[in-house]
PDB file of C-alpha atoms in Angstrom:
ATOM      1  CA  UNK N   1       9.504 -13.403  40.761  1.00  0.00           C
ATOM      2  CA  UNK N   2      11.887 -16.161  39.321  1.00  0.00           C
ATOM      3  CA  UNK N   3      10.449 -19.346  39.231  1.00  0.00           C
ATOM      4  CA  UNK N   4      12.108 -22.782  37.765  1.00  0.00           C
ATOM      5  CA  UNK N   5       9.561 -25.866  37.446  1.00  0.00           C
ATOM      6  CA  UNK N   6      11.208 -29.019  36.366  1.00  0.00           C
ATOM      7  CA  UNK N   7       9.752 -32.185  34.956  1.00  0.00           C
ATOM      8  CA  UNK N   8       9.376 -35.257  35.578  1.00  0.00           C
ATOM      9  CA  UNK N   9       9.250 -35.271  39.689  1.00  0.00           C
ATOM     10  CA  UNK N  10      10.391 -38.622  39.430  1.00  0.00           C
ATOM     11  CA  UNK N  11      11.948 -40.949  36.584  1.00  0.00           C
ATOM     12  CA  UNK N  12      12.700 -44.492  36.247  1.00  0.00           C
ATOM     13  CA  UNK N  13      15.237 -45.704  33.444  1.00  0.00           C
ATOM     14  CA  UNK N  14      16.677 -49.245  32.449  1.00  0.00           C
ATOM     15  CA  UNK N  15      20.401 -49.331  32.172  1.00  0.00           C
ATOM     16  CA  UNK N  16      21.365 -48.034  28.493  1.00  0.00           C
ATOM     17  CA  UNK N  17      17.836 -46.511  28.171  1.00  0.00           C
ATOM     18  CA  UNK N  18      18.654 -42.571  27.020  1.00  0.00           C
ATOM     19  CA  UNK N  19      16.226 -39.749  28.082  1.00  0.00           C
ATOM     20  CA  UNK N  20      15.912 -36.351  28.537  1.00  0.00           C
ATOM     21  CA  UNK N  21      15.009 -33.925  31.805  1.00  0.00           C
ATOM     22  CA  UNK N  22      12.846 -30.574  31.867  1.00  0.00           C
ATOM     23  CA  UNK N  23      13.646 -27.528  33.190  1.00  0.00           C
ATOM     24  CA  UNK N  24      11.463 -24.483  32.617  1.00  0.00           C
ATOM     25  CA  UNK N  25      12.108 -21.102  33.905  1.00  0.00           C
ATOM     26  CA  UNK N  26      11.025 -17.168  34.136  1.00  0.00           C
ATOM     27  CA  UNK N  27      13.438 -15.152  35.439  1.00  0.00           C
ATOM     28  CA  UNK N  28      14.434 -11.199  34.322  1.00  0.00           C
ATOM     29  CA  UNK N  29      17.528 -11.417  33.298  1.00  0.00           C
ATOM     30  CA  UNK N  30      19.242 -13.975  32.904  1.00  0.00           C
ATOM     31  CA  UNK N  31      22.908 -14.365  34.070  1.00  0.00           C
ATOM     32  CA  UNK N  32      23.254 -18.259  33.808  1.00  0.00           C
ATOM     33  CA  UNK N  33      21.326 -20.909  34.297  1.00  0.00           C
ATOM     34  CA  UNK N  34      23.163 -24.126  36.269  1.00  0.00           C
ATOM     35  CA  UNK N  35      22.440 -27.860  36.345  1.00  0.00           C
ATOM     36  CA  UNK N  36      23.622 -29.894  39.553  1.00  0.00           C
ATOM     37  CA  UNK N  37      23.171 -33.163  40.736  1.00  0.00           C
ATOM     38  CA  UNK N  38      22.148 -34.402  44.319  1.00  0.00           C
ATOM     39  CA  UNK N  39      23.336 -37.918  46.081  1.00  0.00           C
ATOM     40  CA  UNK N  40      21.371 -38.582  49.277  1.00  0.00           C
ATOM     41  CA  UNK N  41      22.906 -37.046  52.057  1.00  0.00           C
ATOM     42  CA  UNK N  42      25.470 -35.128  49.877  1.00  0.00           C
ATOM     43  CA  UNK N  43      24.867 -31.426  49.050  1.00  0.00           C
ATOM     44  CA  UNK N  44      24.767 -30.567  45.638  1.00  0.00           C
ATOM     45  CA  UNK N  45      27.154 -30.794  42.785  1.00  0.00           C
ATOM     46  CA  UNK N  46      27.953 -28.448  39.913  1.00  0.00           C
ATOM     47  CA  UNK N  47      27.965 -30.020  36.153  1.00  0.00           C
ATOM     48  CA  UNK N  48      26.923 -26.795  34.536  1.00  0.00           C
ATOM     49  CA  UNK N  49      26.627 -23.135  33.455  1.00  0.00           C
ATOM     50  CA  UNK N  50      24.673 -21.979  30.514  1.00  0.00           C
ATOM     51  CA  UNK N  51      24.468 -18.210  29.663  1.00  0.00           C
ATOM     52  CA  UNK N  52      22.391 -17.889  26.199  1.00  0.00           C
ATOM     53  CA  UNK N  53      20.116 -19.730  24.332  1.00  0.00           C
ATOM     54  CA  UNK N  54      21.418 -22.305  21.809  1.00  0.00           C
ATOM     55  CA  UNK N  55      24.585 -22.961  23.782  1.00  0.00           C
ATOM     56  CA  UNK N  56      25.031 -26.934  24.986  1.00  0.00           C
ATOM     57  CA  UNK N  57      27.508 -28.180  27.231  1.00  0.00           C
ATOM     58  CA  UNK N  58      28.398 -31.851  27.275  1.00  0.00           C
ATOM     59  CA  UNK N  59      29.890 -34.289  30.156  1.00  0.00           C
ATOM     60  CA  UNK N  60      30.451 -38.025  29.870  1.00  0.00           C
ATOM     61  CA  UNK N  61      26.752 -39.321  29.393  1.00  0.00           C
ATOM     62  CA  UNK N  62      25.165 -35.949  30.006  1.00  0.00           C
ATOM     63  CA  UNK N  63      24.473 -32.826  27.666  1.00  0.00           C
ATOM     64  CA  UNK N  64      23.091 -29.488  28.196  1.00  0.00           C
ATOM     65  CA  UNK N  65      21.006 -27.599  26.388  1.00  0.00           C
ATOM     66  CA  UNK N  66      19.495 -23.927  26.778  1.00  0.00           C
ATOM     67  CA  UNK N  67      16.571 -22.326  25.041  1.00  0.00           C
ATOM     68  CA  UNK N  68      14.857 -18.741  26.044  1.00  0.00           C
ATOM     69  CA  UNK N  69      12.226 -20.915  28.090  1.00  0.00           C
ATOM     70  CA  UNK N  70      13.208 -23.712  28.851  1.00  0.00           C
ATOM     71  CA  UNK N  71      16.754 -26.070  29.238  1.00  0.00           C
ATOM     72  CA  UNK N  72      17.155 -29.957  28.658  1.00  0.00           C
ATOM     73  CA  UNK N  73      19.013 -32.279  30.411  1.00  0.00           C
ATOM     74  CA  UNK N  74      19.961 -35.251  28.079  1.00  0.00           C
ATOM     75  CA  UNK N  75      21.041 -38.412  29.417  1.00  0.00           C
ATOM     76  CA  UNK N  76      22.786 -41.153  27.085  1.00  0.00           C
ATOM     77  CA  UNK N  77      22.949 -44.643  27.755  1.00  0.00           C
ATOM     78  CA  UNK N  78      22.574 -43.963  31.303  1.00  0.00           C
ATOM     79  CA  UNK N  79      24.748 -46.322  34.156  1.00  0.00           C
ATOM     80  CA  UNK N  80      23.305 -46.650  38.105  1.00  0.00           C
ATOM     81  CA  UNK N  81      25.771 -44.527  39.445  1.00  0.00           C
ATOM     82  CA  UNK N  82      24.176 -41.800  37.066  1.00  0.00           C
ATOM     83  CA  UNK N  83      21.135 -42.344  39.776  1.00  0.00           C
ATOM     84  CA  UNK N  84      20.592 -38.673  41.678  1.00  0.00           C
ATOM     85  CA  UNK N  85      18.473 -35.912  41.870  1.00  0.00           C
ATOM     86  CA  UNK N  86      18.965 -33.070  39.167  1.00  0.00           C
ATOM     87  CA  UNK N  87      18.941 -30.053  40.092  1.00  0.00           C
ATOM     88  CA  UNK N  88      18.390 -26.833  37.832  1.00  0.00           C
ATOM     89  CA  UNK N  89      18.899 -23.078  38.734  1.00  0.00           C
ATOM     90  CA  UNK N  90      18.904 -19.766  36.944  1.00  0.00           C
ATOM     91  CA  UNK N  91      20.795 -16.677  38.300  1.00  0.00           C
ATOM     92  CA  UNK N  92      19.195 -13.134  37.776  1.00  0.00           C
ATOM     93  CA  UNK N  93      20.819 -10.238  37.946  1.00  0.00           C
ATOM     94  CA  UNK N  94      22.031  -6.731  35.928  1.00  0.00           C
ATOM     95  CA  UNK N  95      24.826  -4.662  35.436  1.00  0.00           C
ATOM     96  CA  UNK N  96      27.747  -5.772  38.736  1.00  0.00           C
ATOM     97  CA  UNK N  97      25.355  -7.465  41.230  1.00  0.00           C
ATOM     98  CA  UNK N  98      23.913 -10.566  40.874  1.00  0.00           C
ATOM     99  CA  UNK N  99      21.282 -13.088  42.759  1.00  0.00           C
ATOM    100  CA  UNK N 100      21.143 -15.857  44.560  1.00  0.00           C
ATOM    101  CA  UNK N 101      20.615 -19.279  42.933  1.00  0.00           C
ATOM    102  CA  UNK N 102      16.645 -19.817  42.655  1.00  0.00           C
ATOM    103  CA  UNK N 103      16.406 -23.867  42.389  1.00  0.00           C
ATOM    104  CA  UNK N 104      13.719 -26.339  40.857  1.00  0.00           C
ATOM    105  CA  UNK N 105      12.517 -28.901  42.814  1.00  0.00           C
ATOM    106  CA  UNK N 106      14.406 -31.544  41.082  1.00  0.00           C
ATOM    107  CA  UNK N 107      14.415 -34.526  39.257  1.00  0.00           C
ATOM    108  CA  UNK N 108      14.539 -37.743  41.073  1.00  0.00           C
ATOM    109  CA  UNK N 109      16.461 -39.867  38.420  1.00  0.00           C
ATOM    110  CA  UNK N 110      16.981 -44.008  39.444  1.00  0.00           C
ATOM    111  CA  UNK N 111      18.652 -46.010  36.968  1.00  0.00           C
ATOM    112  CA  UNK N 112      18.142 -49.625  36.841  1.00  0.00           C
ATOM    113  CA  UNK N 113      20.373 -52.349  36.167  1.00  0.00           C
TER     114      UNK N 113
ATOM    115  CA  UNK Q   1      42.348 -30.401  48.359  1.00  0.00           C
ATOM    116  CA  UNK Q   2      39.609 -29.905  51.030  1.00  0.00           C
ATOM    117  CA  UNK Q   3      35.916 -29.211  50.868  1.00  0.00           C
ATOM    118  CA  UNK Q   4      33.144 -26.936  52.420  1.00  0.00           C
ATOM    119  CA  UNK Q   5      32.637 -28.199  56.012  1.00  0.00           C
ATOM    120  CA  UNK Q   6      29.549 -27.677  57.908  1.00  0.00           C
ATOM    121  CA  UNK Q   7      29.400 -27.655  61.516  1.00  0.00           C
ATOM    122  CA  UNK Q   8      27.403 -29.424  63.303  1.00  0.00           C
ATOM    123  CA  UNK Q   9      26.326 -32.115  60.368  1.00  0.00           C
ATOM    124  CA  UNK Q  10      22.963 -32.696  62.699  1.00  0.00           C
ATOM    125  CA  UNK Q  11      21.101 -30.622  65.392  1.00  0.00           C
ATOM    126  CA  UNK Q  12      18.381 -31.063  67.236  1.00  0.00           C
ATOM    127  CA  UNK Q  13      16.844 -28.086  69.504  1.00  0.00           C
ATOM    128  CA  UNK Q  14      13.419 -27.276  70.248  1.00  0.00           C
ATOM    129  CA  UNK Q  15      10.561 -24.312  69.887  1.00  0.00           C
ATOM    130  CA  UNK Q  16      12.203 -21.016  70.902  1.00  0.00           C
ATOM    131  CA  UNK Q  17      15.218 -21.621  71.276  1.00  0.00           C
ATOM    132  CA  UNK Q  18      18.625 -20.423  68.643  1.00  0.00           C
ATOM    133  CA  UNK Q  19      21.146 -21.993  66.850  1.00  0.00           C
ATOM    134  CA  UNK Q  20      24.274 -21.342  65.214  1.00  0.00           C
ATOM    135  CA  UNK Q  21      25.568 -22.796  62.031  1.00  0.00           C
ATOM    136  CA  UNK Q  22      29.256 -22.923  61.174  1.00  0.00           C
ATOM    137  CA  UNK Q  23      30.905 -23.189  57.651  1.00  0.00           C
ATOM    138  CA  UNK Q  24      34.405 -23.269  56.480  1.00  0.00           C
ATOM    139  CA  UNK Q  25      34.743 -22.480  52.862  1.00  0.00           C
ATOM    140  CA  UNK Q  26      37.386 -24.028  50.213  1.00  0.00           C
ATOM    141  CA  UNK Q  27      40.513 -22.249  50.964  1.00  0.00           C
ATOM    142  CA  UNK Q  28      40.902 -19.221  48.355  1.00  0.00           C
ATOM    143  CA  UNK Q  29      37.053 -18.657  48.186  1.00  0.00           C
ATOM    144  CA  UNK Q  30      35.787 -15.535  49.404  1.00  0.00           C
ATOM    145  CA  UNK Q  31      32.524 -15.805  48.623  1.00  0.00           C
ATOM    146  CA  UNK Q  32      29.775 -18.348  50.940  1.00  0.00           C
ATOM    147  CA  UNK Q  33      25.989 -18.763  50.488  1.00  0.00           C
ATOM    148  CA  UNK Q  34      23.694 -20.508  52.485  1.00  0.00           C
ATOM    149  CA  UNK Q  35      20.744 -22.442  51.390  1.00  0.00           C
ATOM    150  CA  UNK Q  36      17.667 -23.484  53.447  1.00  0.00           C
ATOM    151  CA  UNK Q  37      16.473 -27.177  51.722  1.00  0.00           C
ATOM    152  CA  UNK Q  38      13.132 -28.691  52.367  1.00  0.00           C
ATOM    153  CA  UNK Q  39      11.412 -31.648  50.647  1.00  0.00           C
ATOM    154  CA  UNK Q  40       8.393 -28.965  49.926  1.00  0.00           C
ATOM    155  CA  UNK Q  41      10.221 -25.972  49.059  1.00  0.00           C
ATOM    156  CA  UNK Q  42      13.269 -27.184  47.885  1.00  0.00           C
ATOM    157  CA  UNK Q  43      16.549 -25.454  47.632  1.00  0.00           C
ATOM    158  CA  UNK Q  44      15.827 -21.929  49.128  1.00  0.00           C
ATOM    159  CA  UNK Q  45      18.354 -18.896  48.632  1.00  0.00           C
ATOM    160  CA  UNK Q  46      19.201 -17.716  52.283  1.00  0.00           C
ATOM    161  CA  UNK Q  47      22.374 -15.159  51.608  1.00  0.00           C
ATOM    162  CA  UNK Q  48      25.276 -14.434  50.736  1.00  0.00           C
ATOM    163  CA  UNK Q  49      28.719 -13.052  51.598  1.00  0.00           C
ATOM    164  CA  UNK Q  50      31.731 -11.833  50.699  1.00  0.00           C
ATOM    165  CA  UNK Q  51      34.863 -10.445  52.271  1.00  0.00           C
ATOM    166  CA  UNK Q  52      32.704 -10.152  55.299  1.00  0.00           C
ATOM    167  CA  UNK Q  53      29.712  -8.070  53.749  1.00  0.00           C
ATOM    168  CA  UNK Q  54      26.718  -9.494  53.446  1.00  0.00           C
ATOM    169  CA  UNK Q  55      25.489  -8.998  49.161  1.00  0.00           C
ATOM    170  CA  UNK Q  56      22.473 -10.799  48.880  1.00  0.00           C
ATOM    171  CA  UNK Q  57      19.564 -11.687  51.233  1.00  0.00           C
ATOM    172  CA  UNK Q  58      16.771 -13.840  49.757  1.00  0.00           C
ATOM    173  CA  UNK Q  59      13.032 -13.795  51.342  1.00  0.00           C
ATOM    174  CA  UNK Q  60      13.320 -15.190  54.949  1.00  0.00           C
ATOM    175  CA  UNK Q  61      12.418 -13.287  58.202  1.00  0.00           C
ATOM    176  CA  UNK Q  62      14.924 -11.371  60.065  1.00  0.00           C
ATOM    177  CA  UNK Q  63      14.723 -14.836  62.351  1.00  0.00           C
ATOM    178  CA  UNK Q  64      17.305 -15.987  60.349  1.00  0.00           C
ATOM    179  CA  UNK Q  65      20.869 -13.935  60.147  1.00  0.00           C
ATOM    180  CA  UNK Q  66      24.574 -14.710  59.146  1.00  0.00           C
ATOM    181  CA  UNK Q  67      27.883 -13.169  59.029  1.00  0.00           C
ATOM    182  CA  UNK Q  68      31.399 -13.429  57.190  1.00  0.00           C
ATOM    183  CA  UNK Q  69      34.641 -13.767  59.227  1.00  0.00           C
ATOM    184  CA  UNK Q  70      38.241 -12.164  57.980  1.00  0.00           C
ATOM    185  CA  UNK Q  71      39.396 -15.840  57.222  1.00  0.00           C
ATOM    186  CA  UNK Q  72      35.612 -16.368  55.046  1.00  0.00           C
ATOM    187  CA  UNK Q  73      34.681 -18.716  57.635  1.00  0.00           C
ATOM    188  CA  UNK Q  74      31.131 -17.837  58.071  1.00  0.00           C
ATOM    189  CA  UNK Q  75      28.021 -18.552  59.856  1.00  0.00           C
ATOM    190  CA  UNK Q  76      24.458 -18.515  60.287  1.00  0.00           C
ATOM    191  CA  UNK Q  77      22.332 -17.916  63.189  1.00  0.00           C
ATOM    192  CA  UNK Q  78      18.474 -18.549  63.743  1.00  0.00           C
ATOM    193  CA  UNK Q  79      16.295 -16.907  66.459  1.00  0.00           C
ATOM    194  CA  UNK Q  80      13.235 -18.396  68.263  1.00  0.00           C
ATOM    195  CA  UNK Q  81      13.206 -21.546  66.567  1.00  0.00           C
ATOM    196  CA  UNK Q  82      10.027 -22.900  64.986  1.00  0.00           C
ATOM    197  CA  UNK Q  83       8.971 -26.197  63.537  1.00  0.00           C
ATOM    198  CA  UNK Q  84       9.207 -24.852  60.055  1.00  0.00           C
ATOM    199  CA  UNK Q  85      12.733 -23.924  60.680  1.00  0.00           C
ATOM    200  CA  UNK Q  86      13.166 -27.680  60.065  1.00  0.00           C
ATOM    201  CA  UNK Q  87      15.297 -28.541  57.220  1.00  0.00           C
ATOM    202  CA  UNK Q  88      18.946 -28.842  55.911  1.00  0.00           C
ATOM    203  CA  UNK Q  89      21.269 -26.120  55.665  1.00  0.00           C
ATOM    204  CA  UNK Q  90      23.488 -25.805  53.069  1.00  0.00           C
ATOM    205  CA  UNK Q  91      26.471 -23.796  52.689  1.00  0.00           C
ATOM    206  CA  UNK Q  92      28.323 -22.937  49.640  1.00  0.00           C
ATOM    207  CA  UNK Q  93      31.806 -21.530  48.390  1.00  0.00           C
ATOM    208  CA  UNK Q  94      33.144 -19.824  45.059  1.00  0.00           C
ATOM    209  CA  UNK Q  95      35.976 -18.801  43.930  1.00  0.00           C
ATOM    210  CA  UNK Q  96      35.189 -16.185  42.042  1.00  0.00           C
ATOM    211  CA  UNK Q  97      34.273 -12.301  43.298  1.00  0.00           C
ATOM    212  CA  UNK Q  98      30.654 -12.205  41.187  1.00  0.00           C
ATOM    213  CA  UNK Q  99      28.502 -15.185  41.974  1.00  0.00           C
ATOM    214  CA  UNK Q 100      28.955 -17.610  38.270  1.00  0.00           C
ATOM    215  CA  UNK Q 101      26.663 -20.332  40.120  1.00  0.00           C
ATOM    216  CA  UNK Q 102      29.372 -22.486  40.279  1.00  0.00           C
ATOM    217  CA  UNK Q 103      28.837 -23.135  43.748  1.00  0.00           C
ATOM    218  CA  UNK Q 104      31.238 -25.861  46.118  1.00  0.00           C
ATOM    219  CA  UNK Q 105      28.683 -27.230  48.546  1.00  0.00           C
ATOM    220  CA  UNK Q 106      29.288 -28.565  52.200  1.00  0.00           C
ATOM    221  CA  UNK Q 107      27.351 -32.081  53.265  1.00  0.00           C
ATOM    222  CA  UNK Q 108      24.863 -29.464  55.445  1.00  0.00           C
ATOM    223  CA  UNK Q 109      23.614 -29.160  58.666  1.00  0.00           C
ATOM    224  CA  UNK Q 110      20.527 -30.757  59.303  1.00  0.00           C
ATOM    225  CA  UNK Q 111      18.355 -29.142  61.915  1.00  0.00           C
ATOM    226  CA  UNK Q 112      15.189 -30.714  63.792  1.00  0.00           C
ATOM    227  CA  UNK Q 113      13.096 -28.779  65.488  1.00  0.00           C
ATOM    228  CA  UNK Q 114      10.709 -30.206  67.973  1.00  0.00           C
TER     229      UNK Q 114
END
């Protein structure tokens, strides 16, 4: 069974103050694994795919990184509006099909000013 | 351009009874997911279709069903309600005919069961 646990639950930043967010995984076969981010009352919203490890993938004050366990969520010099809940996912699948999204349980990320 | 839309955005029925979920996917996308979330569980795989087959099914009871329409309009359907059934339902478009994960999500459906 795919399973993604991500770390912390919750996390608390200063303005400017840079971190980094946790995603591990298990899954057979790995077809991508996806980052999204979460505004209350909004459904989610794609930022990224990653397909193999060593690949990173970089947006404004966010980068992406992807290891054979595990992927990292870096956030630089972080602003309130980058306050959300991060989401990870990793697709299975082989050969032409491939599965539904299996989701961590998120990151709560607040950003004070 | 416009987005997923869910219909109804909030629902409120009670033990037993059904409900029908509505979603109208990004024009050009032919593929639409749906998603059960849950503060416990999370973000829970429901199924998915494409030009009005259904590909994938994740693990939920036969309770819970959907169909695909010619236009990709699809929806969702849920028999003999129960208080788990509680949650928000997402739905999700993509463009493409294999499932990337880059997925266009609607604002949901919110369902409360009583």
């Amino acid at each position: 069974e795919d399973q993604v646990t991500q770390s912390p639950e919750a996390l608390r930043l200063q303005e400017g103050e840079s971190s980094s967010l946790n995603c591990s995984y298990t899954v057979s076969g790995l077809r991508g694994l996806f980052w999204y981010r979460q505004d209350p009352g909004k459904g989610p919203e794609f930022l990224f795919t990653l397909y193999s490890a060593g690949e990173e993938k970089e947006k404004e004050r966010l980068k992406a990184t992807l290891t054979k366990k595990e992927s990292f969520l870096h956030i630089t010099a972080p602003k309130p509006e980058d306050s959300a809940t991060y989401l990870c996912a990793v697709q299975a699948g082989s050969g032409g099909g491939a599965d539904g999204l299996t989701f961590g349980k998120g990151t709560h990320l607040i950003i004070q000013p | 351009k416009a987005g997923v839309t869910q219909t109804p955005r909030y629902l409120i029925k009670t033990r037993g009874q059904q409900v029908t979920l509505s979603c109208s996917p990004i024009s050009g996308h032919r593929s639409v997911s749906w998603y059960q979330q849950t503060p416990g569980q999370g973000l829970q795989f429901l199924f998915e279709y494409f030009s009005e087959t259904q590909r994938n099914k994740g693990n939920f009871p036969g309770r819970f069903s959907g169909r695909q329409f010619s236009n990709s309009r699809s929806e969702m359907n849920v028999s003999t309600l129960e208080l788990g059934d509680s949650a928000l339902y997402l739905c999700a478009s993509s463009l493409v005919q294999k499932n990337t994960g880059e997925l266009f999500f609607g604002e949901g459906s919110r369902l409360t069961v009583l």
